[in-house]
Amino acid sequence: MTRARKAVLDALRSAEEPLSAAGVIARIGDICDQATVYRALSYLEETGSAESFVLHCARDGTERYYIAAGERHHHWFHCESCHRFIDLGVCRLGRLCDQLEREFDVRVTEHTLYFSGLCGDCRK
Amino acid sequence: MTRARKAVLDALRSAEEPLSAAGVIARIGDICDQATVYRALSYLEETGSAESFVLHCARDGTERYYIAAGERHHHWFHCESCHRFIDLGVCRLGRLCDQLEREFDVRVTEHTLYFSGLCGDCRK
DNA sequence: CGCCGTTTTGCAAGTGATTCGCAGAACAAG
DNA sequence: CTTGTTCTGCGAATCACTTGCAAAACGGCG
Ligand SMILES: [Mn+2]
Ligand SMILES: [Mn+2]
Ligand SMILES: [Zn+2]
Ligand SMILES: [Zn+2]
């Protein structure tokens, strides 16, 4: 694990929420070039240390967000007002995936799921 | 409803699967400029005649896919081999959304969900 | 119909996120 | 050290998408 990759992985691990490439760059500063950050993110995802999903939001446009991979993958809620993410805990779709595989004769290897709306704070 | 918007909506309606802007353009030909297609897609989504989600796939990269809105929204399976979409039927997350709203004190106004893997044909 | 304010469109240029080419730096053996 | 492989910085390029702007189409209404 090179210094750049380590820095990117640390950034993901220490973040409480999914980070975009820009978010990672903001956190690690000038440790390496942005191209290296993108390459590190691809590397981490390919080797299973990170996961990602693409989210479109009004303020930040379309960006890919990365999370350090844990034991079991989580899903997230994105607040359209404060733009924070809330961890919704581990995936609850296991049952549904199995069911869909049988029902539609497909092999589901992954899925993307996230919710958006207003968080408790912003709703007040 | 202008001619361009009608053409785009027709393209979405007649498609059996979600279409990217490029997909729409391929189907309607030279009826209008691509900027108009993008504007029409935004318009249709804003006015509730279409829905979209962003999907990243190895072959086509990151693109936004649009579907003509029906009575109830559906979710889709994307085959990573033939790149076709399979309609998985109406959303089955109603229960889960309610549960998450209570559990995490959030207001869920929308969610993005899709599955990917290998379709029956490609698995053989 | 003819006039005028509002929308929509085409065209071309601009954005923003992400990727690539390439040459030099860092590594890993031998 | 020597040499083959991987990784990195830098700058340019891509790709999906958006925008500015002037012309075209539309929608009353007198
Ligand atoms: Mn956001
Ligand atoms: Mn695909
Ligand atoms: Zn919030
Ligand atoms: Zn297939």
PDB file of C-alpha atoms (C1' of nucleotides) and ligand atoms in Angstrom:
ATOM      1  CA  MET A   1       0.000   0.000   0.000  1.00  0.00           C
ATOM      2  CA  THR A   2       1.635   3.203  -1.176  1.00  0.00           C
ATOM      3  CA  ARG A   3       1.551   6.462   0.737  1.00  0.00           C
ATOM      4  CA  ALA A   4      -1.073   8.000  -1.538  1.00  0.00           C
ATOM      5  CA  ARG A   5      -3.372   4.994  -1.376  1.00  0.00           C
ATOM      6  CA  LYS A   6      -2.954   4.786   2.373  1.00  0.00           C
ATOM      7  CA  ALA A   7      -3.871   8.445   2.735  1.00  0.00           C
ATOM      8  CA  VAL A   8      -6.986   8.012   0.607  1.00  0.00           C
ATOM      9  CA  LEU A   9      -8.070   4.914   2.490  1.00  0.00           C
ATOM     10  CA  ASP A  10      -7.479   6.655   5.820  1.00  0.00           C
ATOM     11  CA  ALA A  11      -9.578   9.560   4.655  1.00  0.00           C
ATOM     12  CA  LEU A  12     -12.430   7.204   3.770  1.00  0.00           C
ATOM     13  CA  ARG A  13     -12.083   5.302   7.036  1.00  0.00           C
ATOM     14  CA  SER A  14     -12.052   8.364   9.216  1.00  0.00           C
ATOM     15  CA  ALA A  15     -14.972   9.982   7.418  1.00  0.00           C
ATOM     16  CA  GLU A  16     -18.333   9.461   9.002  1.00  0.00           C
ATOM     17  CA  GLU A  17     -19.963   9.565   5.607  1.00  0.00           C
ATOM     18  CA  PRO A  18     -19.401   8.827   1.938  1.00  0.00           C
ATOM     19  CA  LEU A  19     -16.815  11.113   0.354  1.00  0.00           C
ATOM     20  CA  SER A  20     -16.595  12.318  -3.200  1.00  0.00           C
ATOM     21  CA  ALA A  21     -13.194  12.545  -4.855  1.00  0.00           C
ATOM     22  CA  ALA A  22     -13.318  16.255  -4.104  1.00  0.00           C
ATOM     23  CA  GLY A  23     -14.106  15.433  -0.476  1.00  0.00           C
ATOM     24  CA  VAL A  24     -11.109  13.135  -0.276  1.00  0.00           C
ATOM     25  CA  ILE A  25      -8.857  15.755  -1.816  1.00  0.00           C
ATOM     26  CA  ALA A  26     -10.095  18.341   0.655  1.00  0.00           C
ATOM     27  CA  ARG A  27      -9.196  16.041   3.515  1.00  0.00           C
ATOM     28  CA  ILE A  28      -5.782  14.840   2.496  1.00  0.00           C
ATOM     29  CA  GLY A  29      -4.473  18.137   1.195  1.00  0.00           C
ATOM     30  CA  ASP A  30      -1.364  18.115  -0.984  1.00  0.00           C
ATOM     31  CA  ILE A  31      -0.227  14.606  -0.276  1.00  0.00           C
ATOM     32  CA  CYS A  32      -0.634  13.766  -3.923  1.00  0.00           C
ATOM     33  CA  ASP A  33      -2.074  14.850  -7.217  1.00  0.00           C
ATOM     34  CA  GLN A  34      -5.777  14.612  -7.901  1.00  0.00           C
ATOM     35  CA  ALA A  35      -5.192  12.096 -10.696  1.00  0.00           C
ATOM     36  CA  THR A  36      -3.513   9.932  -8.092  1.00  0.00           C
ATOM     37  CA  VAL A  37      -6.519  10.278  -5.820  1.00  0.00           C
ATOM     38  CA  TYR A  38      -8.813   9.066  -8.592  1.00  0.00           C
ATOM     39  CA  ARG A  39      -6.464   6.216  -9.356  1.00  0.00           C
ATOM     40  CA  ALA A  40      -6.241   5.314  -5.691  1.00  0.00           C
ATOM     41  CA  LEU A  41     -10.017   5.276  -5.389  1.00  0.00           C
ATOM     42  CA  SER A  42     -10.297   2.928  -8.364  1.00  0.00           C
ATOM     43  CA  TYR A  43      -7.611   0.737  -6.918  1.00  0.00           C
ATOM     44  CA  LEU A  44      -9.263   0.583  -3.512  1.00  0.00           C
ATOM     45  CA  GLU A  45     -12.580  -0.279  -5.038  1.00  0.00           C
ATOM     46  CA  GLU A  46     -11.125  -2.959  -7.330  1.00  0.00           C
ATOM     47  CA  THR A  47      -9.333  -4.573  -4.438  1.00  0.00           C
ATOM     48  CA  GLY A  48     -12.394  -4.520  -2.243  1.00  0.00           C
ATOM     49  CA  SER A  49     -11.304  -1.947   0.311  1.00  0.00           C
ATOM     50  CA  ALA A  50     -13.869   0.586  -0.806  1.00  0.00           C
ATOM     51  CA  GLU A  51     -17.280   0.816  -2.377  1.00  0.00           C
ATOM     52  CA  SER A  52     -18.967   3.577  -4.288  1.00  0.00           C
ATOM     53  CA  PHE A  53     -22.204   4.840  -5.671  1.00  0.00           C
ATOM     54  CA  VAL A  54     -23.146   7.747  -7.868  1.00  0.00           C
ATOM     55  CA  LEU A  55     -25.502  10.311  -6.417  1.00  0.00           C
ATOM     56  CA  HIS A  56     -27.031  13.339  -8.026  1.00  0.00           C
ATOM     57  CA  CYS A  57     -27.941  16.248  -5.820  1.00  0.00           C
ATOM     58  CA  ALA A  58     -29.094  19.737  -6.654  1.00  0.00           C
ATOM     59  CA  ARG A  59     -26.223  21.514  -4.946  1.00  0.00           C
ATOM     60  CA  ASP A  60     -23.288  19.321  -5.896  1.00  0.00           C
ATOM     61  CA  GLY A  61     -24.424  17.809  -9.165  1.00  0.00           C
ATOM     62  CA  THR A  62     -23.525  14.263 -10.077  1.00  0.00           C
ATOM     63  CA  GLU A  63     -20.613  12.830  -8.146  1.00  0.00           C
ATOM     64  CA  ARG A  64     -19.338   9.429  -7.218  1.00  0.00           C
ATOM     65  CA  TYR A  65     -19.115   8.825  -3.472  1.00  0.00           C
ATOM     66  CA  TYR A  66     -16.791   6.362  -1.808  1.00  0.00           C
ATOM     67  CA  ILE A  67     -16.916   4.517   1.497  1.00  0.00           C
ATOM     68  CA  ALA A  68     -14.340   2.303   3.142  1.00  0.00           C
ATOM     69  CA  ALA A  69     -15.676  -1.233   2.925  1.00  0.00           C
ATOM     70  CA  GLY A  70     -16.666  -2.751   6.222  1.00  0.00           C
ATOM     71  CA  GLU A  71     -17.806  -6.221   7.179  1.00  0.00           C
ATOM     72  CA  ARG A  72     -21.219  -5.680   5.667  1.00  0.00           C
ATOM     73  CA  HIS A  73     -22.256  -2.915   3.413  1.00  0.00           C
ATOM     74  CA  HIS A  74     -24.465  -0.073   4.568  1.00  0.00           C
ATOM     75  CA  HIS A  75     -26.921   2.222   2.895  1.00  0.00           C
ATOM     76  CA  TRP A  76     -27.264   5.945   3.324  1.00  0.00           C
ATOM     77  CA  PHE A  77     -29.727   8.758   3.550  1.00  0.00           C
ATOM     78  CA  HIS A  78     -28.829  12.067   1.951  1.00  0.00           C
ATOM     79  CA  CYS A  79     -30.426  15.259   3.239  1.00  0.00           C
ATOM     80  CA  GLU A  80     -31.325  17.567   0.369  1.00  0.00           C
ATOM     81  CA  SER A  81     -31.108  20.545   2.680  1.00  0.00           C
ATOM     82  CA  CYS A  82     -27.900  20.207   4.711  1.00  0.00           C
ATOM     83  CA  HIS A  83     -26.343  17.697   2.322  1.00  0.00           C
ATOM     84  CA  ARG A  84     -25.130  15.444   5.087  1.00  0.00           C
ATOM     85  CA  PHE A  85     -25.370  11.692   4.907  1.00  0.00           C
ATOM     86  CA  ILE A  86     -26.944   9.561   7.603  1.00  0.00           C
ATOM     87  CA  ASP A  87     -25.844   5.972   7.987  1.00  0.00           C
ATOM     88  CA  LEU A  88     -28.918   3.754   7.820  1.00  0.00           C
ATOM     89  CA  GLY A  89     -27.052   0.676   8.975  1.00  0.00           C
ATOM     90  CA  VAL A  90     -26.432  -2.589   7.242  1.00  0.00           C
ATOM     91  CA  CYS A  91     -28.258  -3.595   4.100  1.00  0.00           C
ATOM     92  CA  ARG A  92     -31.724  -4.984   4.584  1.00  0.00           C
ATOM     93  CA  LEU A  93     -32.233  -6.196   1.037  1.00  0.00           C
ATOM     94  CA  GLY A  94     -30.798  -9.685   1.324  1.00  0.00           C
ATOM     95  CA  ARG A  95     -34.212 -11.286   1.240  1.00  0.00           C
ATOM     96  CA  LEU A  96     -35.386  -9.139  -1.637  1.00  0.00           C
ATOM     97  CA  CYS A  97     -32.285  -9.881  -3.722  1.00  0.00           C
ATOM     98  CA  ASP A  98     -32.804 -13.617  -3.345  1.00  0.00           C
ATOM     99  CA  GLN A  99     -36.423 -13.271  -4.251  1.00  0.00           C
ATOM    100  CA  LEU A 100     -35.672 -11.226  -7.360  1.00  0.00           C
ATOM    101  CA  GLU A 101     -33.022 -13.679  -8.499  1.00  0.00           C
ATOM    102  CA  ARG A 102     -35.592 -16.453  -8.434  1.00  0.00           C
ATOM    103  CA  GLU A 103     -38.439 -14.420  -9.826  1.00  0.00           C
ATOM    104  CA  PHE A 104     -36.539 -12.922 -12.756  1.00  0.00           C
ATOM    105  CA  ASP A 105     -33.871 -15.528 -13.361  1.00  0.00           C
ATOM    106  CA  VAL A 106     -30.948 -13.179 -12.847  1.00  0.00           C
ATOM    107  CA  ARG A 107     -27.763 -13.244 -10.833  1.00  0.00           C
ATOM    108  CA  VAL A 108     -27.624 -10.138  -8.666  1.00  0.00           C
ATOM    109  CA  THR A 109     -24.013  -9.320  -7.875  1.00  0.00           C
ATOM    110  CA  GLU A 110     -24.585  -5.850  -6.536  1.00  0.00           C
ATOM    111  CA  HIS A 111     -27.130  -3.173  -5.955  1.00  0.00           C
ATOM    112  CA  THR A 112     -27.241   0.540  -5.384  1.00  0.00           C
ATOM    113  CA  LEU A 113     -29.669   1.977  -2.884  1.00  0.00           C
ATOM    114  CA  TYR A 114     -29.875   5.301  -1.193  1.00  0.00           C
ATOM    115  CA  PHE A 115     -32.611   7.509   0.132  1.00  0.00           C
ATOM    116  CA  SER A 116     -32.985  11.245   0.101  1.00  0.00           C
ATOM    117  CA  GLY A 117     -35.219  13.806   1.691  1.00  0.00           C
ATOM    118  CA  LEU A 118     -34.966  15.916   4.823  1.00  0.00           C
ATOM    119  CA  CYS A 119     -33.120  14.976   7.970  1.00  0.00           C
ATOM    120  CA  GLY A 120     -34.595  15.515  11.407  1.00  0.00           C
ATOM    121  CA  ASP A 121     -32.681  18.740  11.994  1.00  0.00           C
ATOM    122  CA  CYS A 122     -33.635  20.298   8.689  1.00  0.00           C
ATOM    123  CA  ARG A 123     -37.277  19.394   8.981  1.00  0.00           C
ATOM    124  CA  LYS A 124     -37.759  21.576  12.097  1.00  0.00           C
TER     125      LYS A 124
ATOM    126  CA  MET B   1     -46.485  19.953 -25.192  1.00  0.00           C
ATOM    127  CA  THR B   2     -44.100  20.969 -27.943  1.00  0.00           C
ATOM    128  CA  ARG B   3     -43.030  18.708 -30.763  1.00  0.00           C
ATOM    129  CA  ALA B   4     -39.591  18.098 -29.255  1.00  0.00           C
ATOM    130  CA  ARG B   5     -40.950  17.271 -25.818  1.00  0.00           C
ATOM    131  CA  LYS B   6     -43.569  15.024 -27.309  1.00  0.00           C
ATOM    132  CA  ALA B   7     -40.936  13.159 -29.294  1.00  0.00           C
ATOM    133  CA  VAL B   8     -38.786  12.661 -26.220  1.00  0.00           C
ATOM    134  CA  LEU B   9     -41.724  11.491 -24.128  1.00  0.00           C
ATOM    135  CA  ASP B  10     -42.807   9.117 -26.874  1.00  0.00           C
ATOM    136  CA  ALA B  11     -39.307   7.712 -27.029  1.00  0.00           C
ATOM    137  CA  LEU B  12     -39.379   7.063 -23.293  1.00  0.00           C
ATOM    138  CA  ARG B  13     -42.857   5.575 -23.426  1.00  0.00           C
ATOM    139  CA  SER B  14     -42.124   3.245 -26.295  1.00  0.00           C
ATOM    140  CA  ALA B  15     -38.831   2.089 -24.818  1.00  0.00           C
ATOM    141  CA  GLU B  16     -39.015  -1.098 -22.833  1.00  0.00           C
ATOM    142  CA  GLU B  17     -36.206   0.114 -20.644  1.00  0.00           C
ATOM    143  CA  PRO B  18     -34.608   3.219 -19.171  1.00  0.00           C
ATOM    144  CA  LEU B  19     -32.958   5.409 -21.786  1.00  0.00           C
ATOM    145  CA  SER B  20     -29.975   7.661 -21.427  1.00  0.00           C
ATOM    146  CA  ALA B  21     -30.004  11.019 -23.186  1.00  0.00           C
ATOM    147  CA  ALA B  22     -27.850   9.392 -25.856  1.00  0.00           C
ATOM    148  CA  GLY B  23     -30.400   6.605 -26.133  1.00  0.00           C
ATOM    149  CA  VAL B  24     -33.194   9.092 -26.622  1.00  0.00           C
ATOM    150  CA  ILE B  25     -31.221  10.942 -29.257  1.00  0.00           C
ATOM    151  CA  ALA B  26     -30.518   7.701 -31.081  1.00  0.00           C
ATOM    152  CA  ARG B  27     -34.239   6.954 -31.177  1.00  0.00           C
ATOM    153  CA  ILE B  28     -35.648  10.280 -32.218  1.00  0.00           C
ATOM    154  CA  GLY B  29     -33.009  11.144 -34.791  1.00  0.00           C
ATOM    155  CA  ASP B  30     -32.776  14.723 -36.003  1.00  0.00           C
ATOM    156  CA  ILE B  31     -36.067  15.976 -34.668  1.00  0.00           C
ATOM    157  CA  CYS B  32     -34.210  18.454 -32.500  1.00  0.00           C
ATOM    158  CA  ASP B  33     -30.882  19.445 -31.086  1.00  0.00           C
ATOM    159  CA  GLN B  34     -29.286  17.522 -28.233  1.00  0.00           C
ATOM    160  CA  ALA B  35     -29.545  20.533 -25.944  1.00  0.00           C
ATOM    161  CA  THR B  36     -33.261  20.435 -26.559  1.00  0.00           C
ATOM    162  CA  VAL B  37     -33.345  16.771 -25.644  1.00  0.00           C
ATOM    163  CA  TYR B  38     -31.629  17.474 -22.350  1.00  0.00           C
ATOM    164  CA  ARG B  39     -33.975  20.373 -21.694  1.00  0.00           C
ATOM    165  CA  ALA B  40     -36.975  18.241 -22.580  1.00  0.00           C
ATOM    166  CA  LEU B  41     -35.833  15.505 -20.214  1.00  0.00           C
ATOM    167  CA  SER B  42     -35.501  18.015 -17.382  1.00  0.00           C
ATOM    168  CA  TYR B  43     -38.876  19.428 -18.198  1.00  0.00           C
ATOM    169  CA  LEU B  44     -40.523  16.017 -18.258  1.00  0.00           C
ATOM    170  CA  GLU B  45     -38.958  15.082 -14.972  1.00  0.00           C
ATOM    171  CA  GLU B  46     -39.917  18.380 -13.308  1.00  0.00           C
ATOM    172  CA  THR B  47     -43.495  18.034 -14.454  1.00  0.00           C
ATOM    173  CA  GLY B  48     -43.708  14.458 -13.271  1.00  0.00           C
ATOM    174  CA  SER B  49     -43.921  12.723 -16.636  1.00  0.00           C
ATOM    175  CA  ALA B  50     -40.555  11.070 -16.253  1.00  0.00           C
ATOM    176  CA  GLU B  51     -38.180   9.803 -13.612  1.00  0.00           C
ATOM    177  CA  SER B  52     -34.464   9.230 -13.665  1.00  0.00           C
ATOM    178  CA  PHE B  53     -31.564   7.648 -11.904  1.00  0.00           C
ATOM    179  CA  VAL B  54     -27.837   7.741 -12.428  1.00  0.00           C
ATOM    180  CA  LEU B  55     -26.129   4.455 -13.173  1.00  0.00           C
ATOM    181  CA  HIS B  56     -22.481   3.682 -13.652  1.00  0.00           C
ATOM    182  CA  CYS B  57     -21.548   0.771 -15.829  1.00  0.00           C
ATOM    183  CA  ALA B  58     -18.218  -0.407 -17.143  1.00  0.00           C
ATOM    184  CA  ARG B  59     -19.114  -0.112 -20.808  1.00  0.00           C
ATOM    185  CA  ASP B  60     -21.066   3.113 -20.863  1.00  0.00           C
ATOM    186  CA  GLY B  61     -19.633   4.998 -17.921  1.00  0.00           C
ATOM    187  CA  THR B  62     -21.813   7.209 -15.784  1.00  0.00           C
ATOM    188  CA  GLU B  63     -25.068   8.257 -17.384  1.00  0.00           C
ATOM    189  CA  ARG B  64     -28.461   9.397 -16.263  1.00  0.00           C
ATOM    190  CA  TYR B  65     -31.307   7.130 -17.372  1.00  0.00           C
ATOM    191  CA  TYR B  66     -34.894   8.224 -17.841  1.00  0.00           C
ATOM    192  CA  ILE B  67     -38.177   6.367 -17.726  1.00  0.00           C
ATOM    193  CA  ALA B  68     -41.676   7.571 -18.507  1.00  0.00           C
ATOM    194  CA  ALA B  69     -43.493   7.812 -15.193  1.00  0.00           C
ATOM    195  CA  GLY B  70     -46.257   5.300 -14.683  1.00  0.00           C
ATOM    196  CA  GLU B  71     -48.803   4.866 -11.939  1.00  0.00           C
ATOM    197  CA  ARG B  72     -46.236   3.506  -9.535  1.00  0.00           C
ATOM    198  CA  HIS B  73     -42.506   3.561  -9.904  1.00  0.00           C
ATOM    199  CA  HIS B  74     -40.507   0.501 -10.819  1.00  0.00           C
ATOM    200  CA  HIS B  75     -36.992  -0.647 -10.191  1.00  0.00           C
ATOM    201  CA  TRP B  76     -34.598  -2.209 -12.640  1.00  0.00           C
ATOM    202  CA  PHE B  77     -31.942  -4.804 -13.049  1.00  0.00           C
ATOM    203  CA  HIS B  78     -28.996  -4.009 -15.293  1.00  0.00           C
ATOM    204  CA  CYS B  79     -27.050  -6.835 -16.913  1.00  0.00           C
ATOM    205  CA  GLU B  80     -23.328  -6.131 -16.866  1.00  0.00           C
ATOM    206  CA  SER B  81     -22.830  -8.367 -19.844  1.00  0.00           C
ATOM    207  CA  CYS B  82     -25.505  -7.484 -22.410  1.00  0.00           C
ATOM    208  CA  HIS B  83     -26.283  -4.109 -20.832  1.00  0.00           C
ATOM    209  CA  ARG B  84     -30.003  -4.563 -21.095  1.00  0.00           C
ATOM    210  CA  PHE B  85     -32.369  -3.599 -18.328  1.00  0.00           C
ATOM    211  CA  ILE B  86     -34.977  -5.900 -16.855  1.00  0.00           C
ATOM    212  CA  ASP B  87     -38.064  -4.425 -15.262  1.00  0.00           C
ATOM    213  CA  LEU B  88     -38.351  -5.781 -11.732  1.00  0.00           C
ATOM    214  CA  GLY B  89     -41.860  -4.467 -11.255  1.00  0.00           C
ATOM    215  CA  VAL B  90     -43.216  -1.949  -8.808  1.00  0.00           C
ATOM    216  CA  CYS B  91     -41.238  -0.752  -5.836  1.00  0.00           C
ATOM    217  CA  ARG B  92     -41.227  -3.041  -2.859  1.00  0.00           C
ATOM    218  CA  LEU B  93     -39.596  -0.632  -0.428  1.00  0.00           C
ATOM    219  CA  GLY B  94     -42.671   1.107   0.942  1.00  0.00           C
ATOM    220  CA  ARG B  95     -42.475  -0.714   4.240  1.00  0.00           C
ATOM    221  CA  LEU B  96     -38.733  -0.148   4.553  1.00  0.00           C
ATOM    222  CA  CYS B  97     -39.041   3.590   3.840  1.00  0.00           C
ATOM    223  CA  ASP B  98     -41.619   4.013   6.583  1.00  0.00           C
ATOM    224  CA  GLN B  99     -39.497   2.062   8.984  1.00  0.00           C
ATOM    225  CA  LEU B 100     -36.397   4.121   8.244  1.00  0.00           C
ATOM    226  CA  GLU B 101     -38.285   7.383   8.640  1.00  0.00           C
ATOM    227  CA  ARG B 102     -39.282   6.343  12.146  1.00  0.00           C
ATOM    228  CA  GLU B 103     -35.986   4.788  13.070  1.00  0.00           C
ATOM    229  CA  PHE B 104     -33.772   7.641  11.903  1.00  0.00           C
ATOM    230  CA  ASP B 105     -36.122  10.591  12.207  1.00  0.00           C
ATOM    231  CA  VAL B 106     -35.912  11.589   8.561  1.00  0.00           C
ATOM    232  CA  ARG B 107     -38.391  12.410   5.831  1.00  0.00           C
ATOM    233  CA  VAL B 108     -37.736  10.192   2.843  1.00  0.00           C
ATOM    234  CA  THR B 109     -38.991  11.880  -0.297  1.00  0.00           C
ATOM    235  CA  GLU B 110     -37.302   9.623  -2.790  1.00  0.00           C
ATOM    236  CA  HIS B 111     -34.934   6.755  -3.183  1.00  0.00           C
ATOM    237  CA  THR B 112     -32.724   5.264  -5.847  1.00  0.00           C
ATOM    238  CA  LEU B 113     -32.476   1.520  -6.189  1.00  0.00           C
ATOM    239  CA  TYR B 114     -31.216  -0.716  -8.912  1.00  0.00           C
ATOM    240  CA  PHE B 115     -29.585  -4.077  -9.136  1.00  0.00           C
ATOM    241  CA  SER B 116     -26.866  -5.331 -11.411  1.00  0.00           C
ATOM    242  CA  GLY B 117     -25.324  -8.640 -12.297  1.00  0.00           C
ATOM    243  CA  LEU B 118     -25.965 -11.192 -15.027  1.00  0.00           C
ATOM    244  CA  CYS B 119     -29.263 -11.808 -16.711  1.00  0.00           C
ATOM    245  CA  GLY B 120     -30.547 -15.314 -17.386  1.00  0.00           C
ATOM    246  CA  ASP B 121     -29.421 -15.299 -21.003  1.00  0.00           C
ATOM    247  CA  CYS B 122     -25.905 -14.117 -20.232  1.00  0.00           C
ATOM    248  CA  ARG B 123     -25.397 -16.540 -17.399  1.00  0.00           C
ATOM    249  CA  LYS B 124     -25.694 -19.562 -19.665  1.00  0.00           C
TER     250      LYS B 124
ATOM    251  C1'  DC C   1     -54.901  38.830 -39.527  1.00  0.00           C
ATOM    252  C1'  DG C   2     -51.207  41.601 -37.160  1.00  0.00           C
ATOM    253  C1'  DC C   3     -48.816  42.939 -32.955  1.00  0.00           C
ATOM    254  C1'  DC C   4     -46.331  41.872 -28.704  1.00  0.00           C
ATOM    255  C1'  DG C   5     -44.867  39.476 -24.603  1.00  0.00           C
ATOM    256  C1'  DT C   6     -43.570  34.708 -23.294  1.00  0.00           C
ATOM    257  C1'  DT C   7     -41.533  30.147 -24.400  1.00  0.00           C
ATOM    258  C1'  DT C   8     -38.848  27.180 -26.738  1.00  0.00           C
ATOM    259  C1'  DT C   9     -35.113  26.017 -29.781  1.00  0.00           C
ATOM    260  C1'  DG C  10     -30.564  25.644 -32.338  1.00  0.00           C
ATOM    261  C1'  DC C  11     -25.966  26.427 -32.258  1.00  0.00           C
ATOM    262  C1'  DA C  12     -21.707  26.902 -30.269  1.00  0.00           C
ATOM    263  C1'  DA C  13     -19.077  27.522 -26.417  1.00  0.00           C
ATOM    264  C1'  DG C  14     -18.474  26.416 -21.555  1.00  0.00           C
ATOM    265  C1'  DT C  15     -18.404  23.330 -17.206  1.00  0.00           C
ATOM    266  C1'  DG C  16     -17.120  19.996 -14.052  1.00  0.00           C
ATOM    267  C1'  DA C  17     -16.001  15.484 -12.957  1.00  0.00           C
ATOM    268  C1'  DT C  18     -13.082  12.127 -14.320  1.00  0.00           C
ATOM    269  C1'  DT C  19      -9.493   9.925 -17.287  1.00  0.00           C
ATOM    270  C1'  DC C  20      -5.243   9.449 -20.066  1.00  0.00           C
ATOM    271  C1'  DG C  21      -0.509   9.843 -22.088  1.00  0.00           C
ATOM    272  C1'  DC C  22       3.834  10.103 -20.952  1.00  0.00           C
ATOM    273  C1'  DA C  23       8.146  10.733 -18.709  1.00  0.00           C
ATOM    274  C1'  DG C  24      10.328  10.600 -14.385  1.00  0.00           C
ATOM    275  C1'  DA C  25      10.309   8.618  -9.484  1.00  0.00           C
ATOM    276  C1'  DA C  26       9.902   4.884  -6.397  1.00  0.00           C
ATOM    277  C1'  DC C  27      10.118  -0.078  -5.659  1.00  0.00           C
ATOM    278  C1'  DA C  28      11.515  -4.804  -5.735  1.00  0.00           C
ATOM    279  C1'  DA C  29      14.357  -8.366  -6.917  1.00  0.00           C
ATOM    280  C1'  DG C  30      18.580 -10.357  -8.312  1.00  0.00           C
TER     281       DG C  30
ATOM    282  C1'  DC D   1      24.211  -1.182  -8.650  1.00  0.00           C
ATOM    283  C1'  DT D   2      21.115  -2.958 -12.636  1.00  0.00           C
ATOM    284  C1'  DT D   3      16.895  -3.692 -14.500  1.00  0.00           C
ATOM    285  C1'  DG D   4      12.067  -4.587 -14.936  1.00  0.00           C
ATOM    286  C1'  DT D   5       7.627  -3.201 -12.875  1.00  0.00           C
ATOM    287  C1'  DT D   6       4.510  -0.181 -10.624  1.00  0.00           C
ATOM    288  C1'  DC D   7       3.157   4.362  -9.222  1.00  0.00           C
ATOM    289  C1'  DT D   8       2.974   9.309  -9.593  1.00  0.00           C
ATOM    290  C1'  DG D   9       2.734  14.273 -11.259  1.00  0.00           C
ATOM    291  C1'  DC D  10       1.503  17.154 -14.728  1.00  0.00           C
ATOM    292  C1'  DG D  11      -1.037  18.682 -18.382  1.00  0.00           C
ATOM    293  C1'  DA D  12      -4.114  17.751 -21.872  1.00  0.00           C
ATOM    294  C1'  DA D  13      -8.144  15.322 -23.218  1.00  0.00           C
ATOM    295  C1'  DT D  14     -12.882  13.236 -22.654  1.00  0.00           C
ATOM    296  C1'  DC D  15     -17.494  12.883 -21.781  1.00  0.00           C
ATOM    297  C1'  DA D  16     -21.888  13.947 -20.205  1.00  0.00           C
ATOM    298  C1'  DC D  17     -24.236  17.718 -19.578  1.00  0.00           C
ATOM    299  C1'  DT D  18     -25.363  22.891 -19.316  1.00  0.00           C
ATOM    300  C1'  DT D  19     -25.639  27.692 -20.788  1.00  0.00           C
ATOM    301  C1'  DG D  20     -25.753  32.215 -23.324  1.00  0.00           C
ATOM    302  C1'  DC D  21     -27.787  34.234 -26.847  1.00  0.00           C
ATOM    303  C1'  DA D  22     -30.302  35.401 -30.870  1.00  0.00           C
ATOM    304  C1'  DA D  23     -33.798  33.616 -33.878  1.00  0.00           C
ATOM    305  C1'  DA D  24     -38.185  30.984 -34.247  1.00  0.00           C
ATOM    306  C1'  DA D  25     -42.562  29.506 -32.499  1.00  0.00           C
ATOM    307  C1'  DC D  26     -46.454  30.265 -29.726  1.00  0.00           C
ATOM    308  C1'  DG D  27     -50.475  32.533 -27.489  1.00  0.00           C
ATOM    309  C1'  DG D  28     -53.619  35.670 -26.661  1.00  0.00           C
ATOM    310  C1'  DC D  29     -56.135  39.763 -28.117  1.00  0.00           C
ATOM    311  C1'  DG D  30     -57.748  43.787 -30.437  1.00  0.00           C
TER     312       DG D  30
HETATM  313 MN    MN E   1     -26.007  16.879  -1.664  1.00  0.00          MN
HETATM  314 MN    MN E   2     -24.471  -0.926 -19.046  1.00  0.00          MN
HETATM  315 ZN    ZN E   3     -30.404  17.971   6.822  1.00  0.00          ZN
HETATM  316 ZN    ZN E   4     -27.492 -10.022 -20.101  1.00  0.00          ZN
END
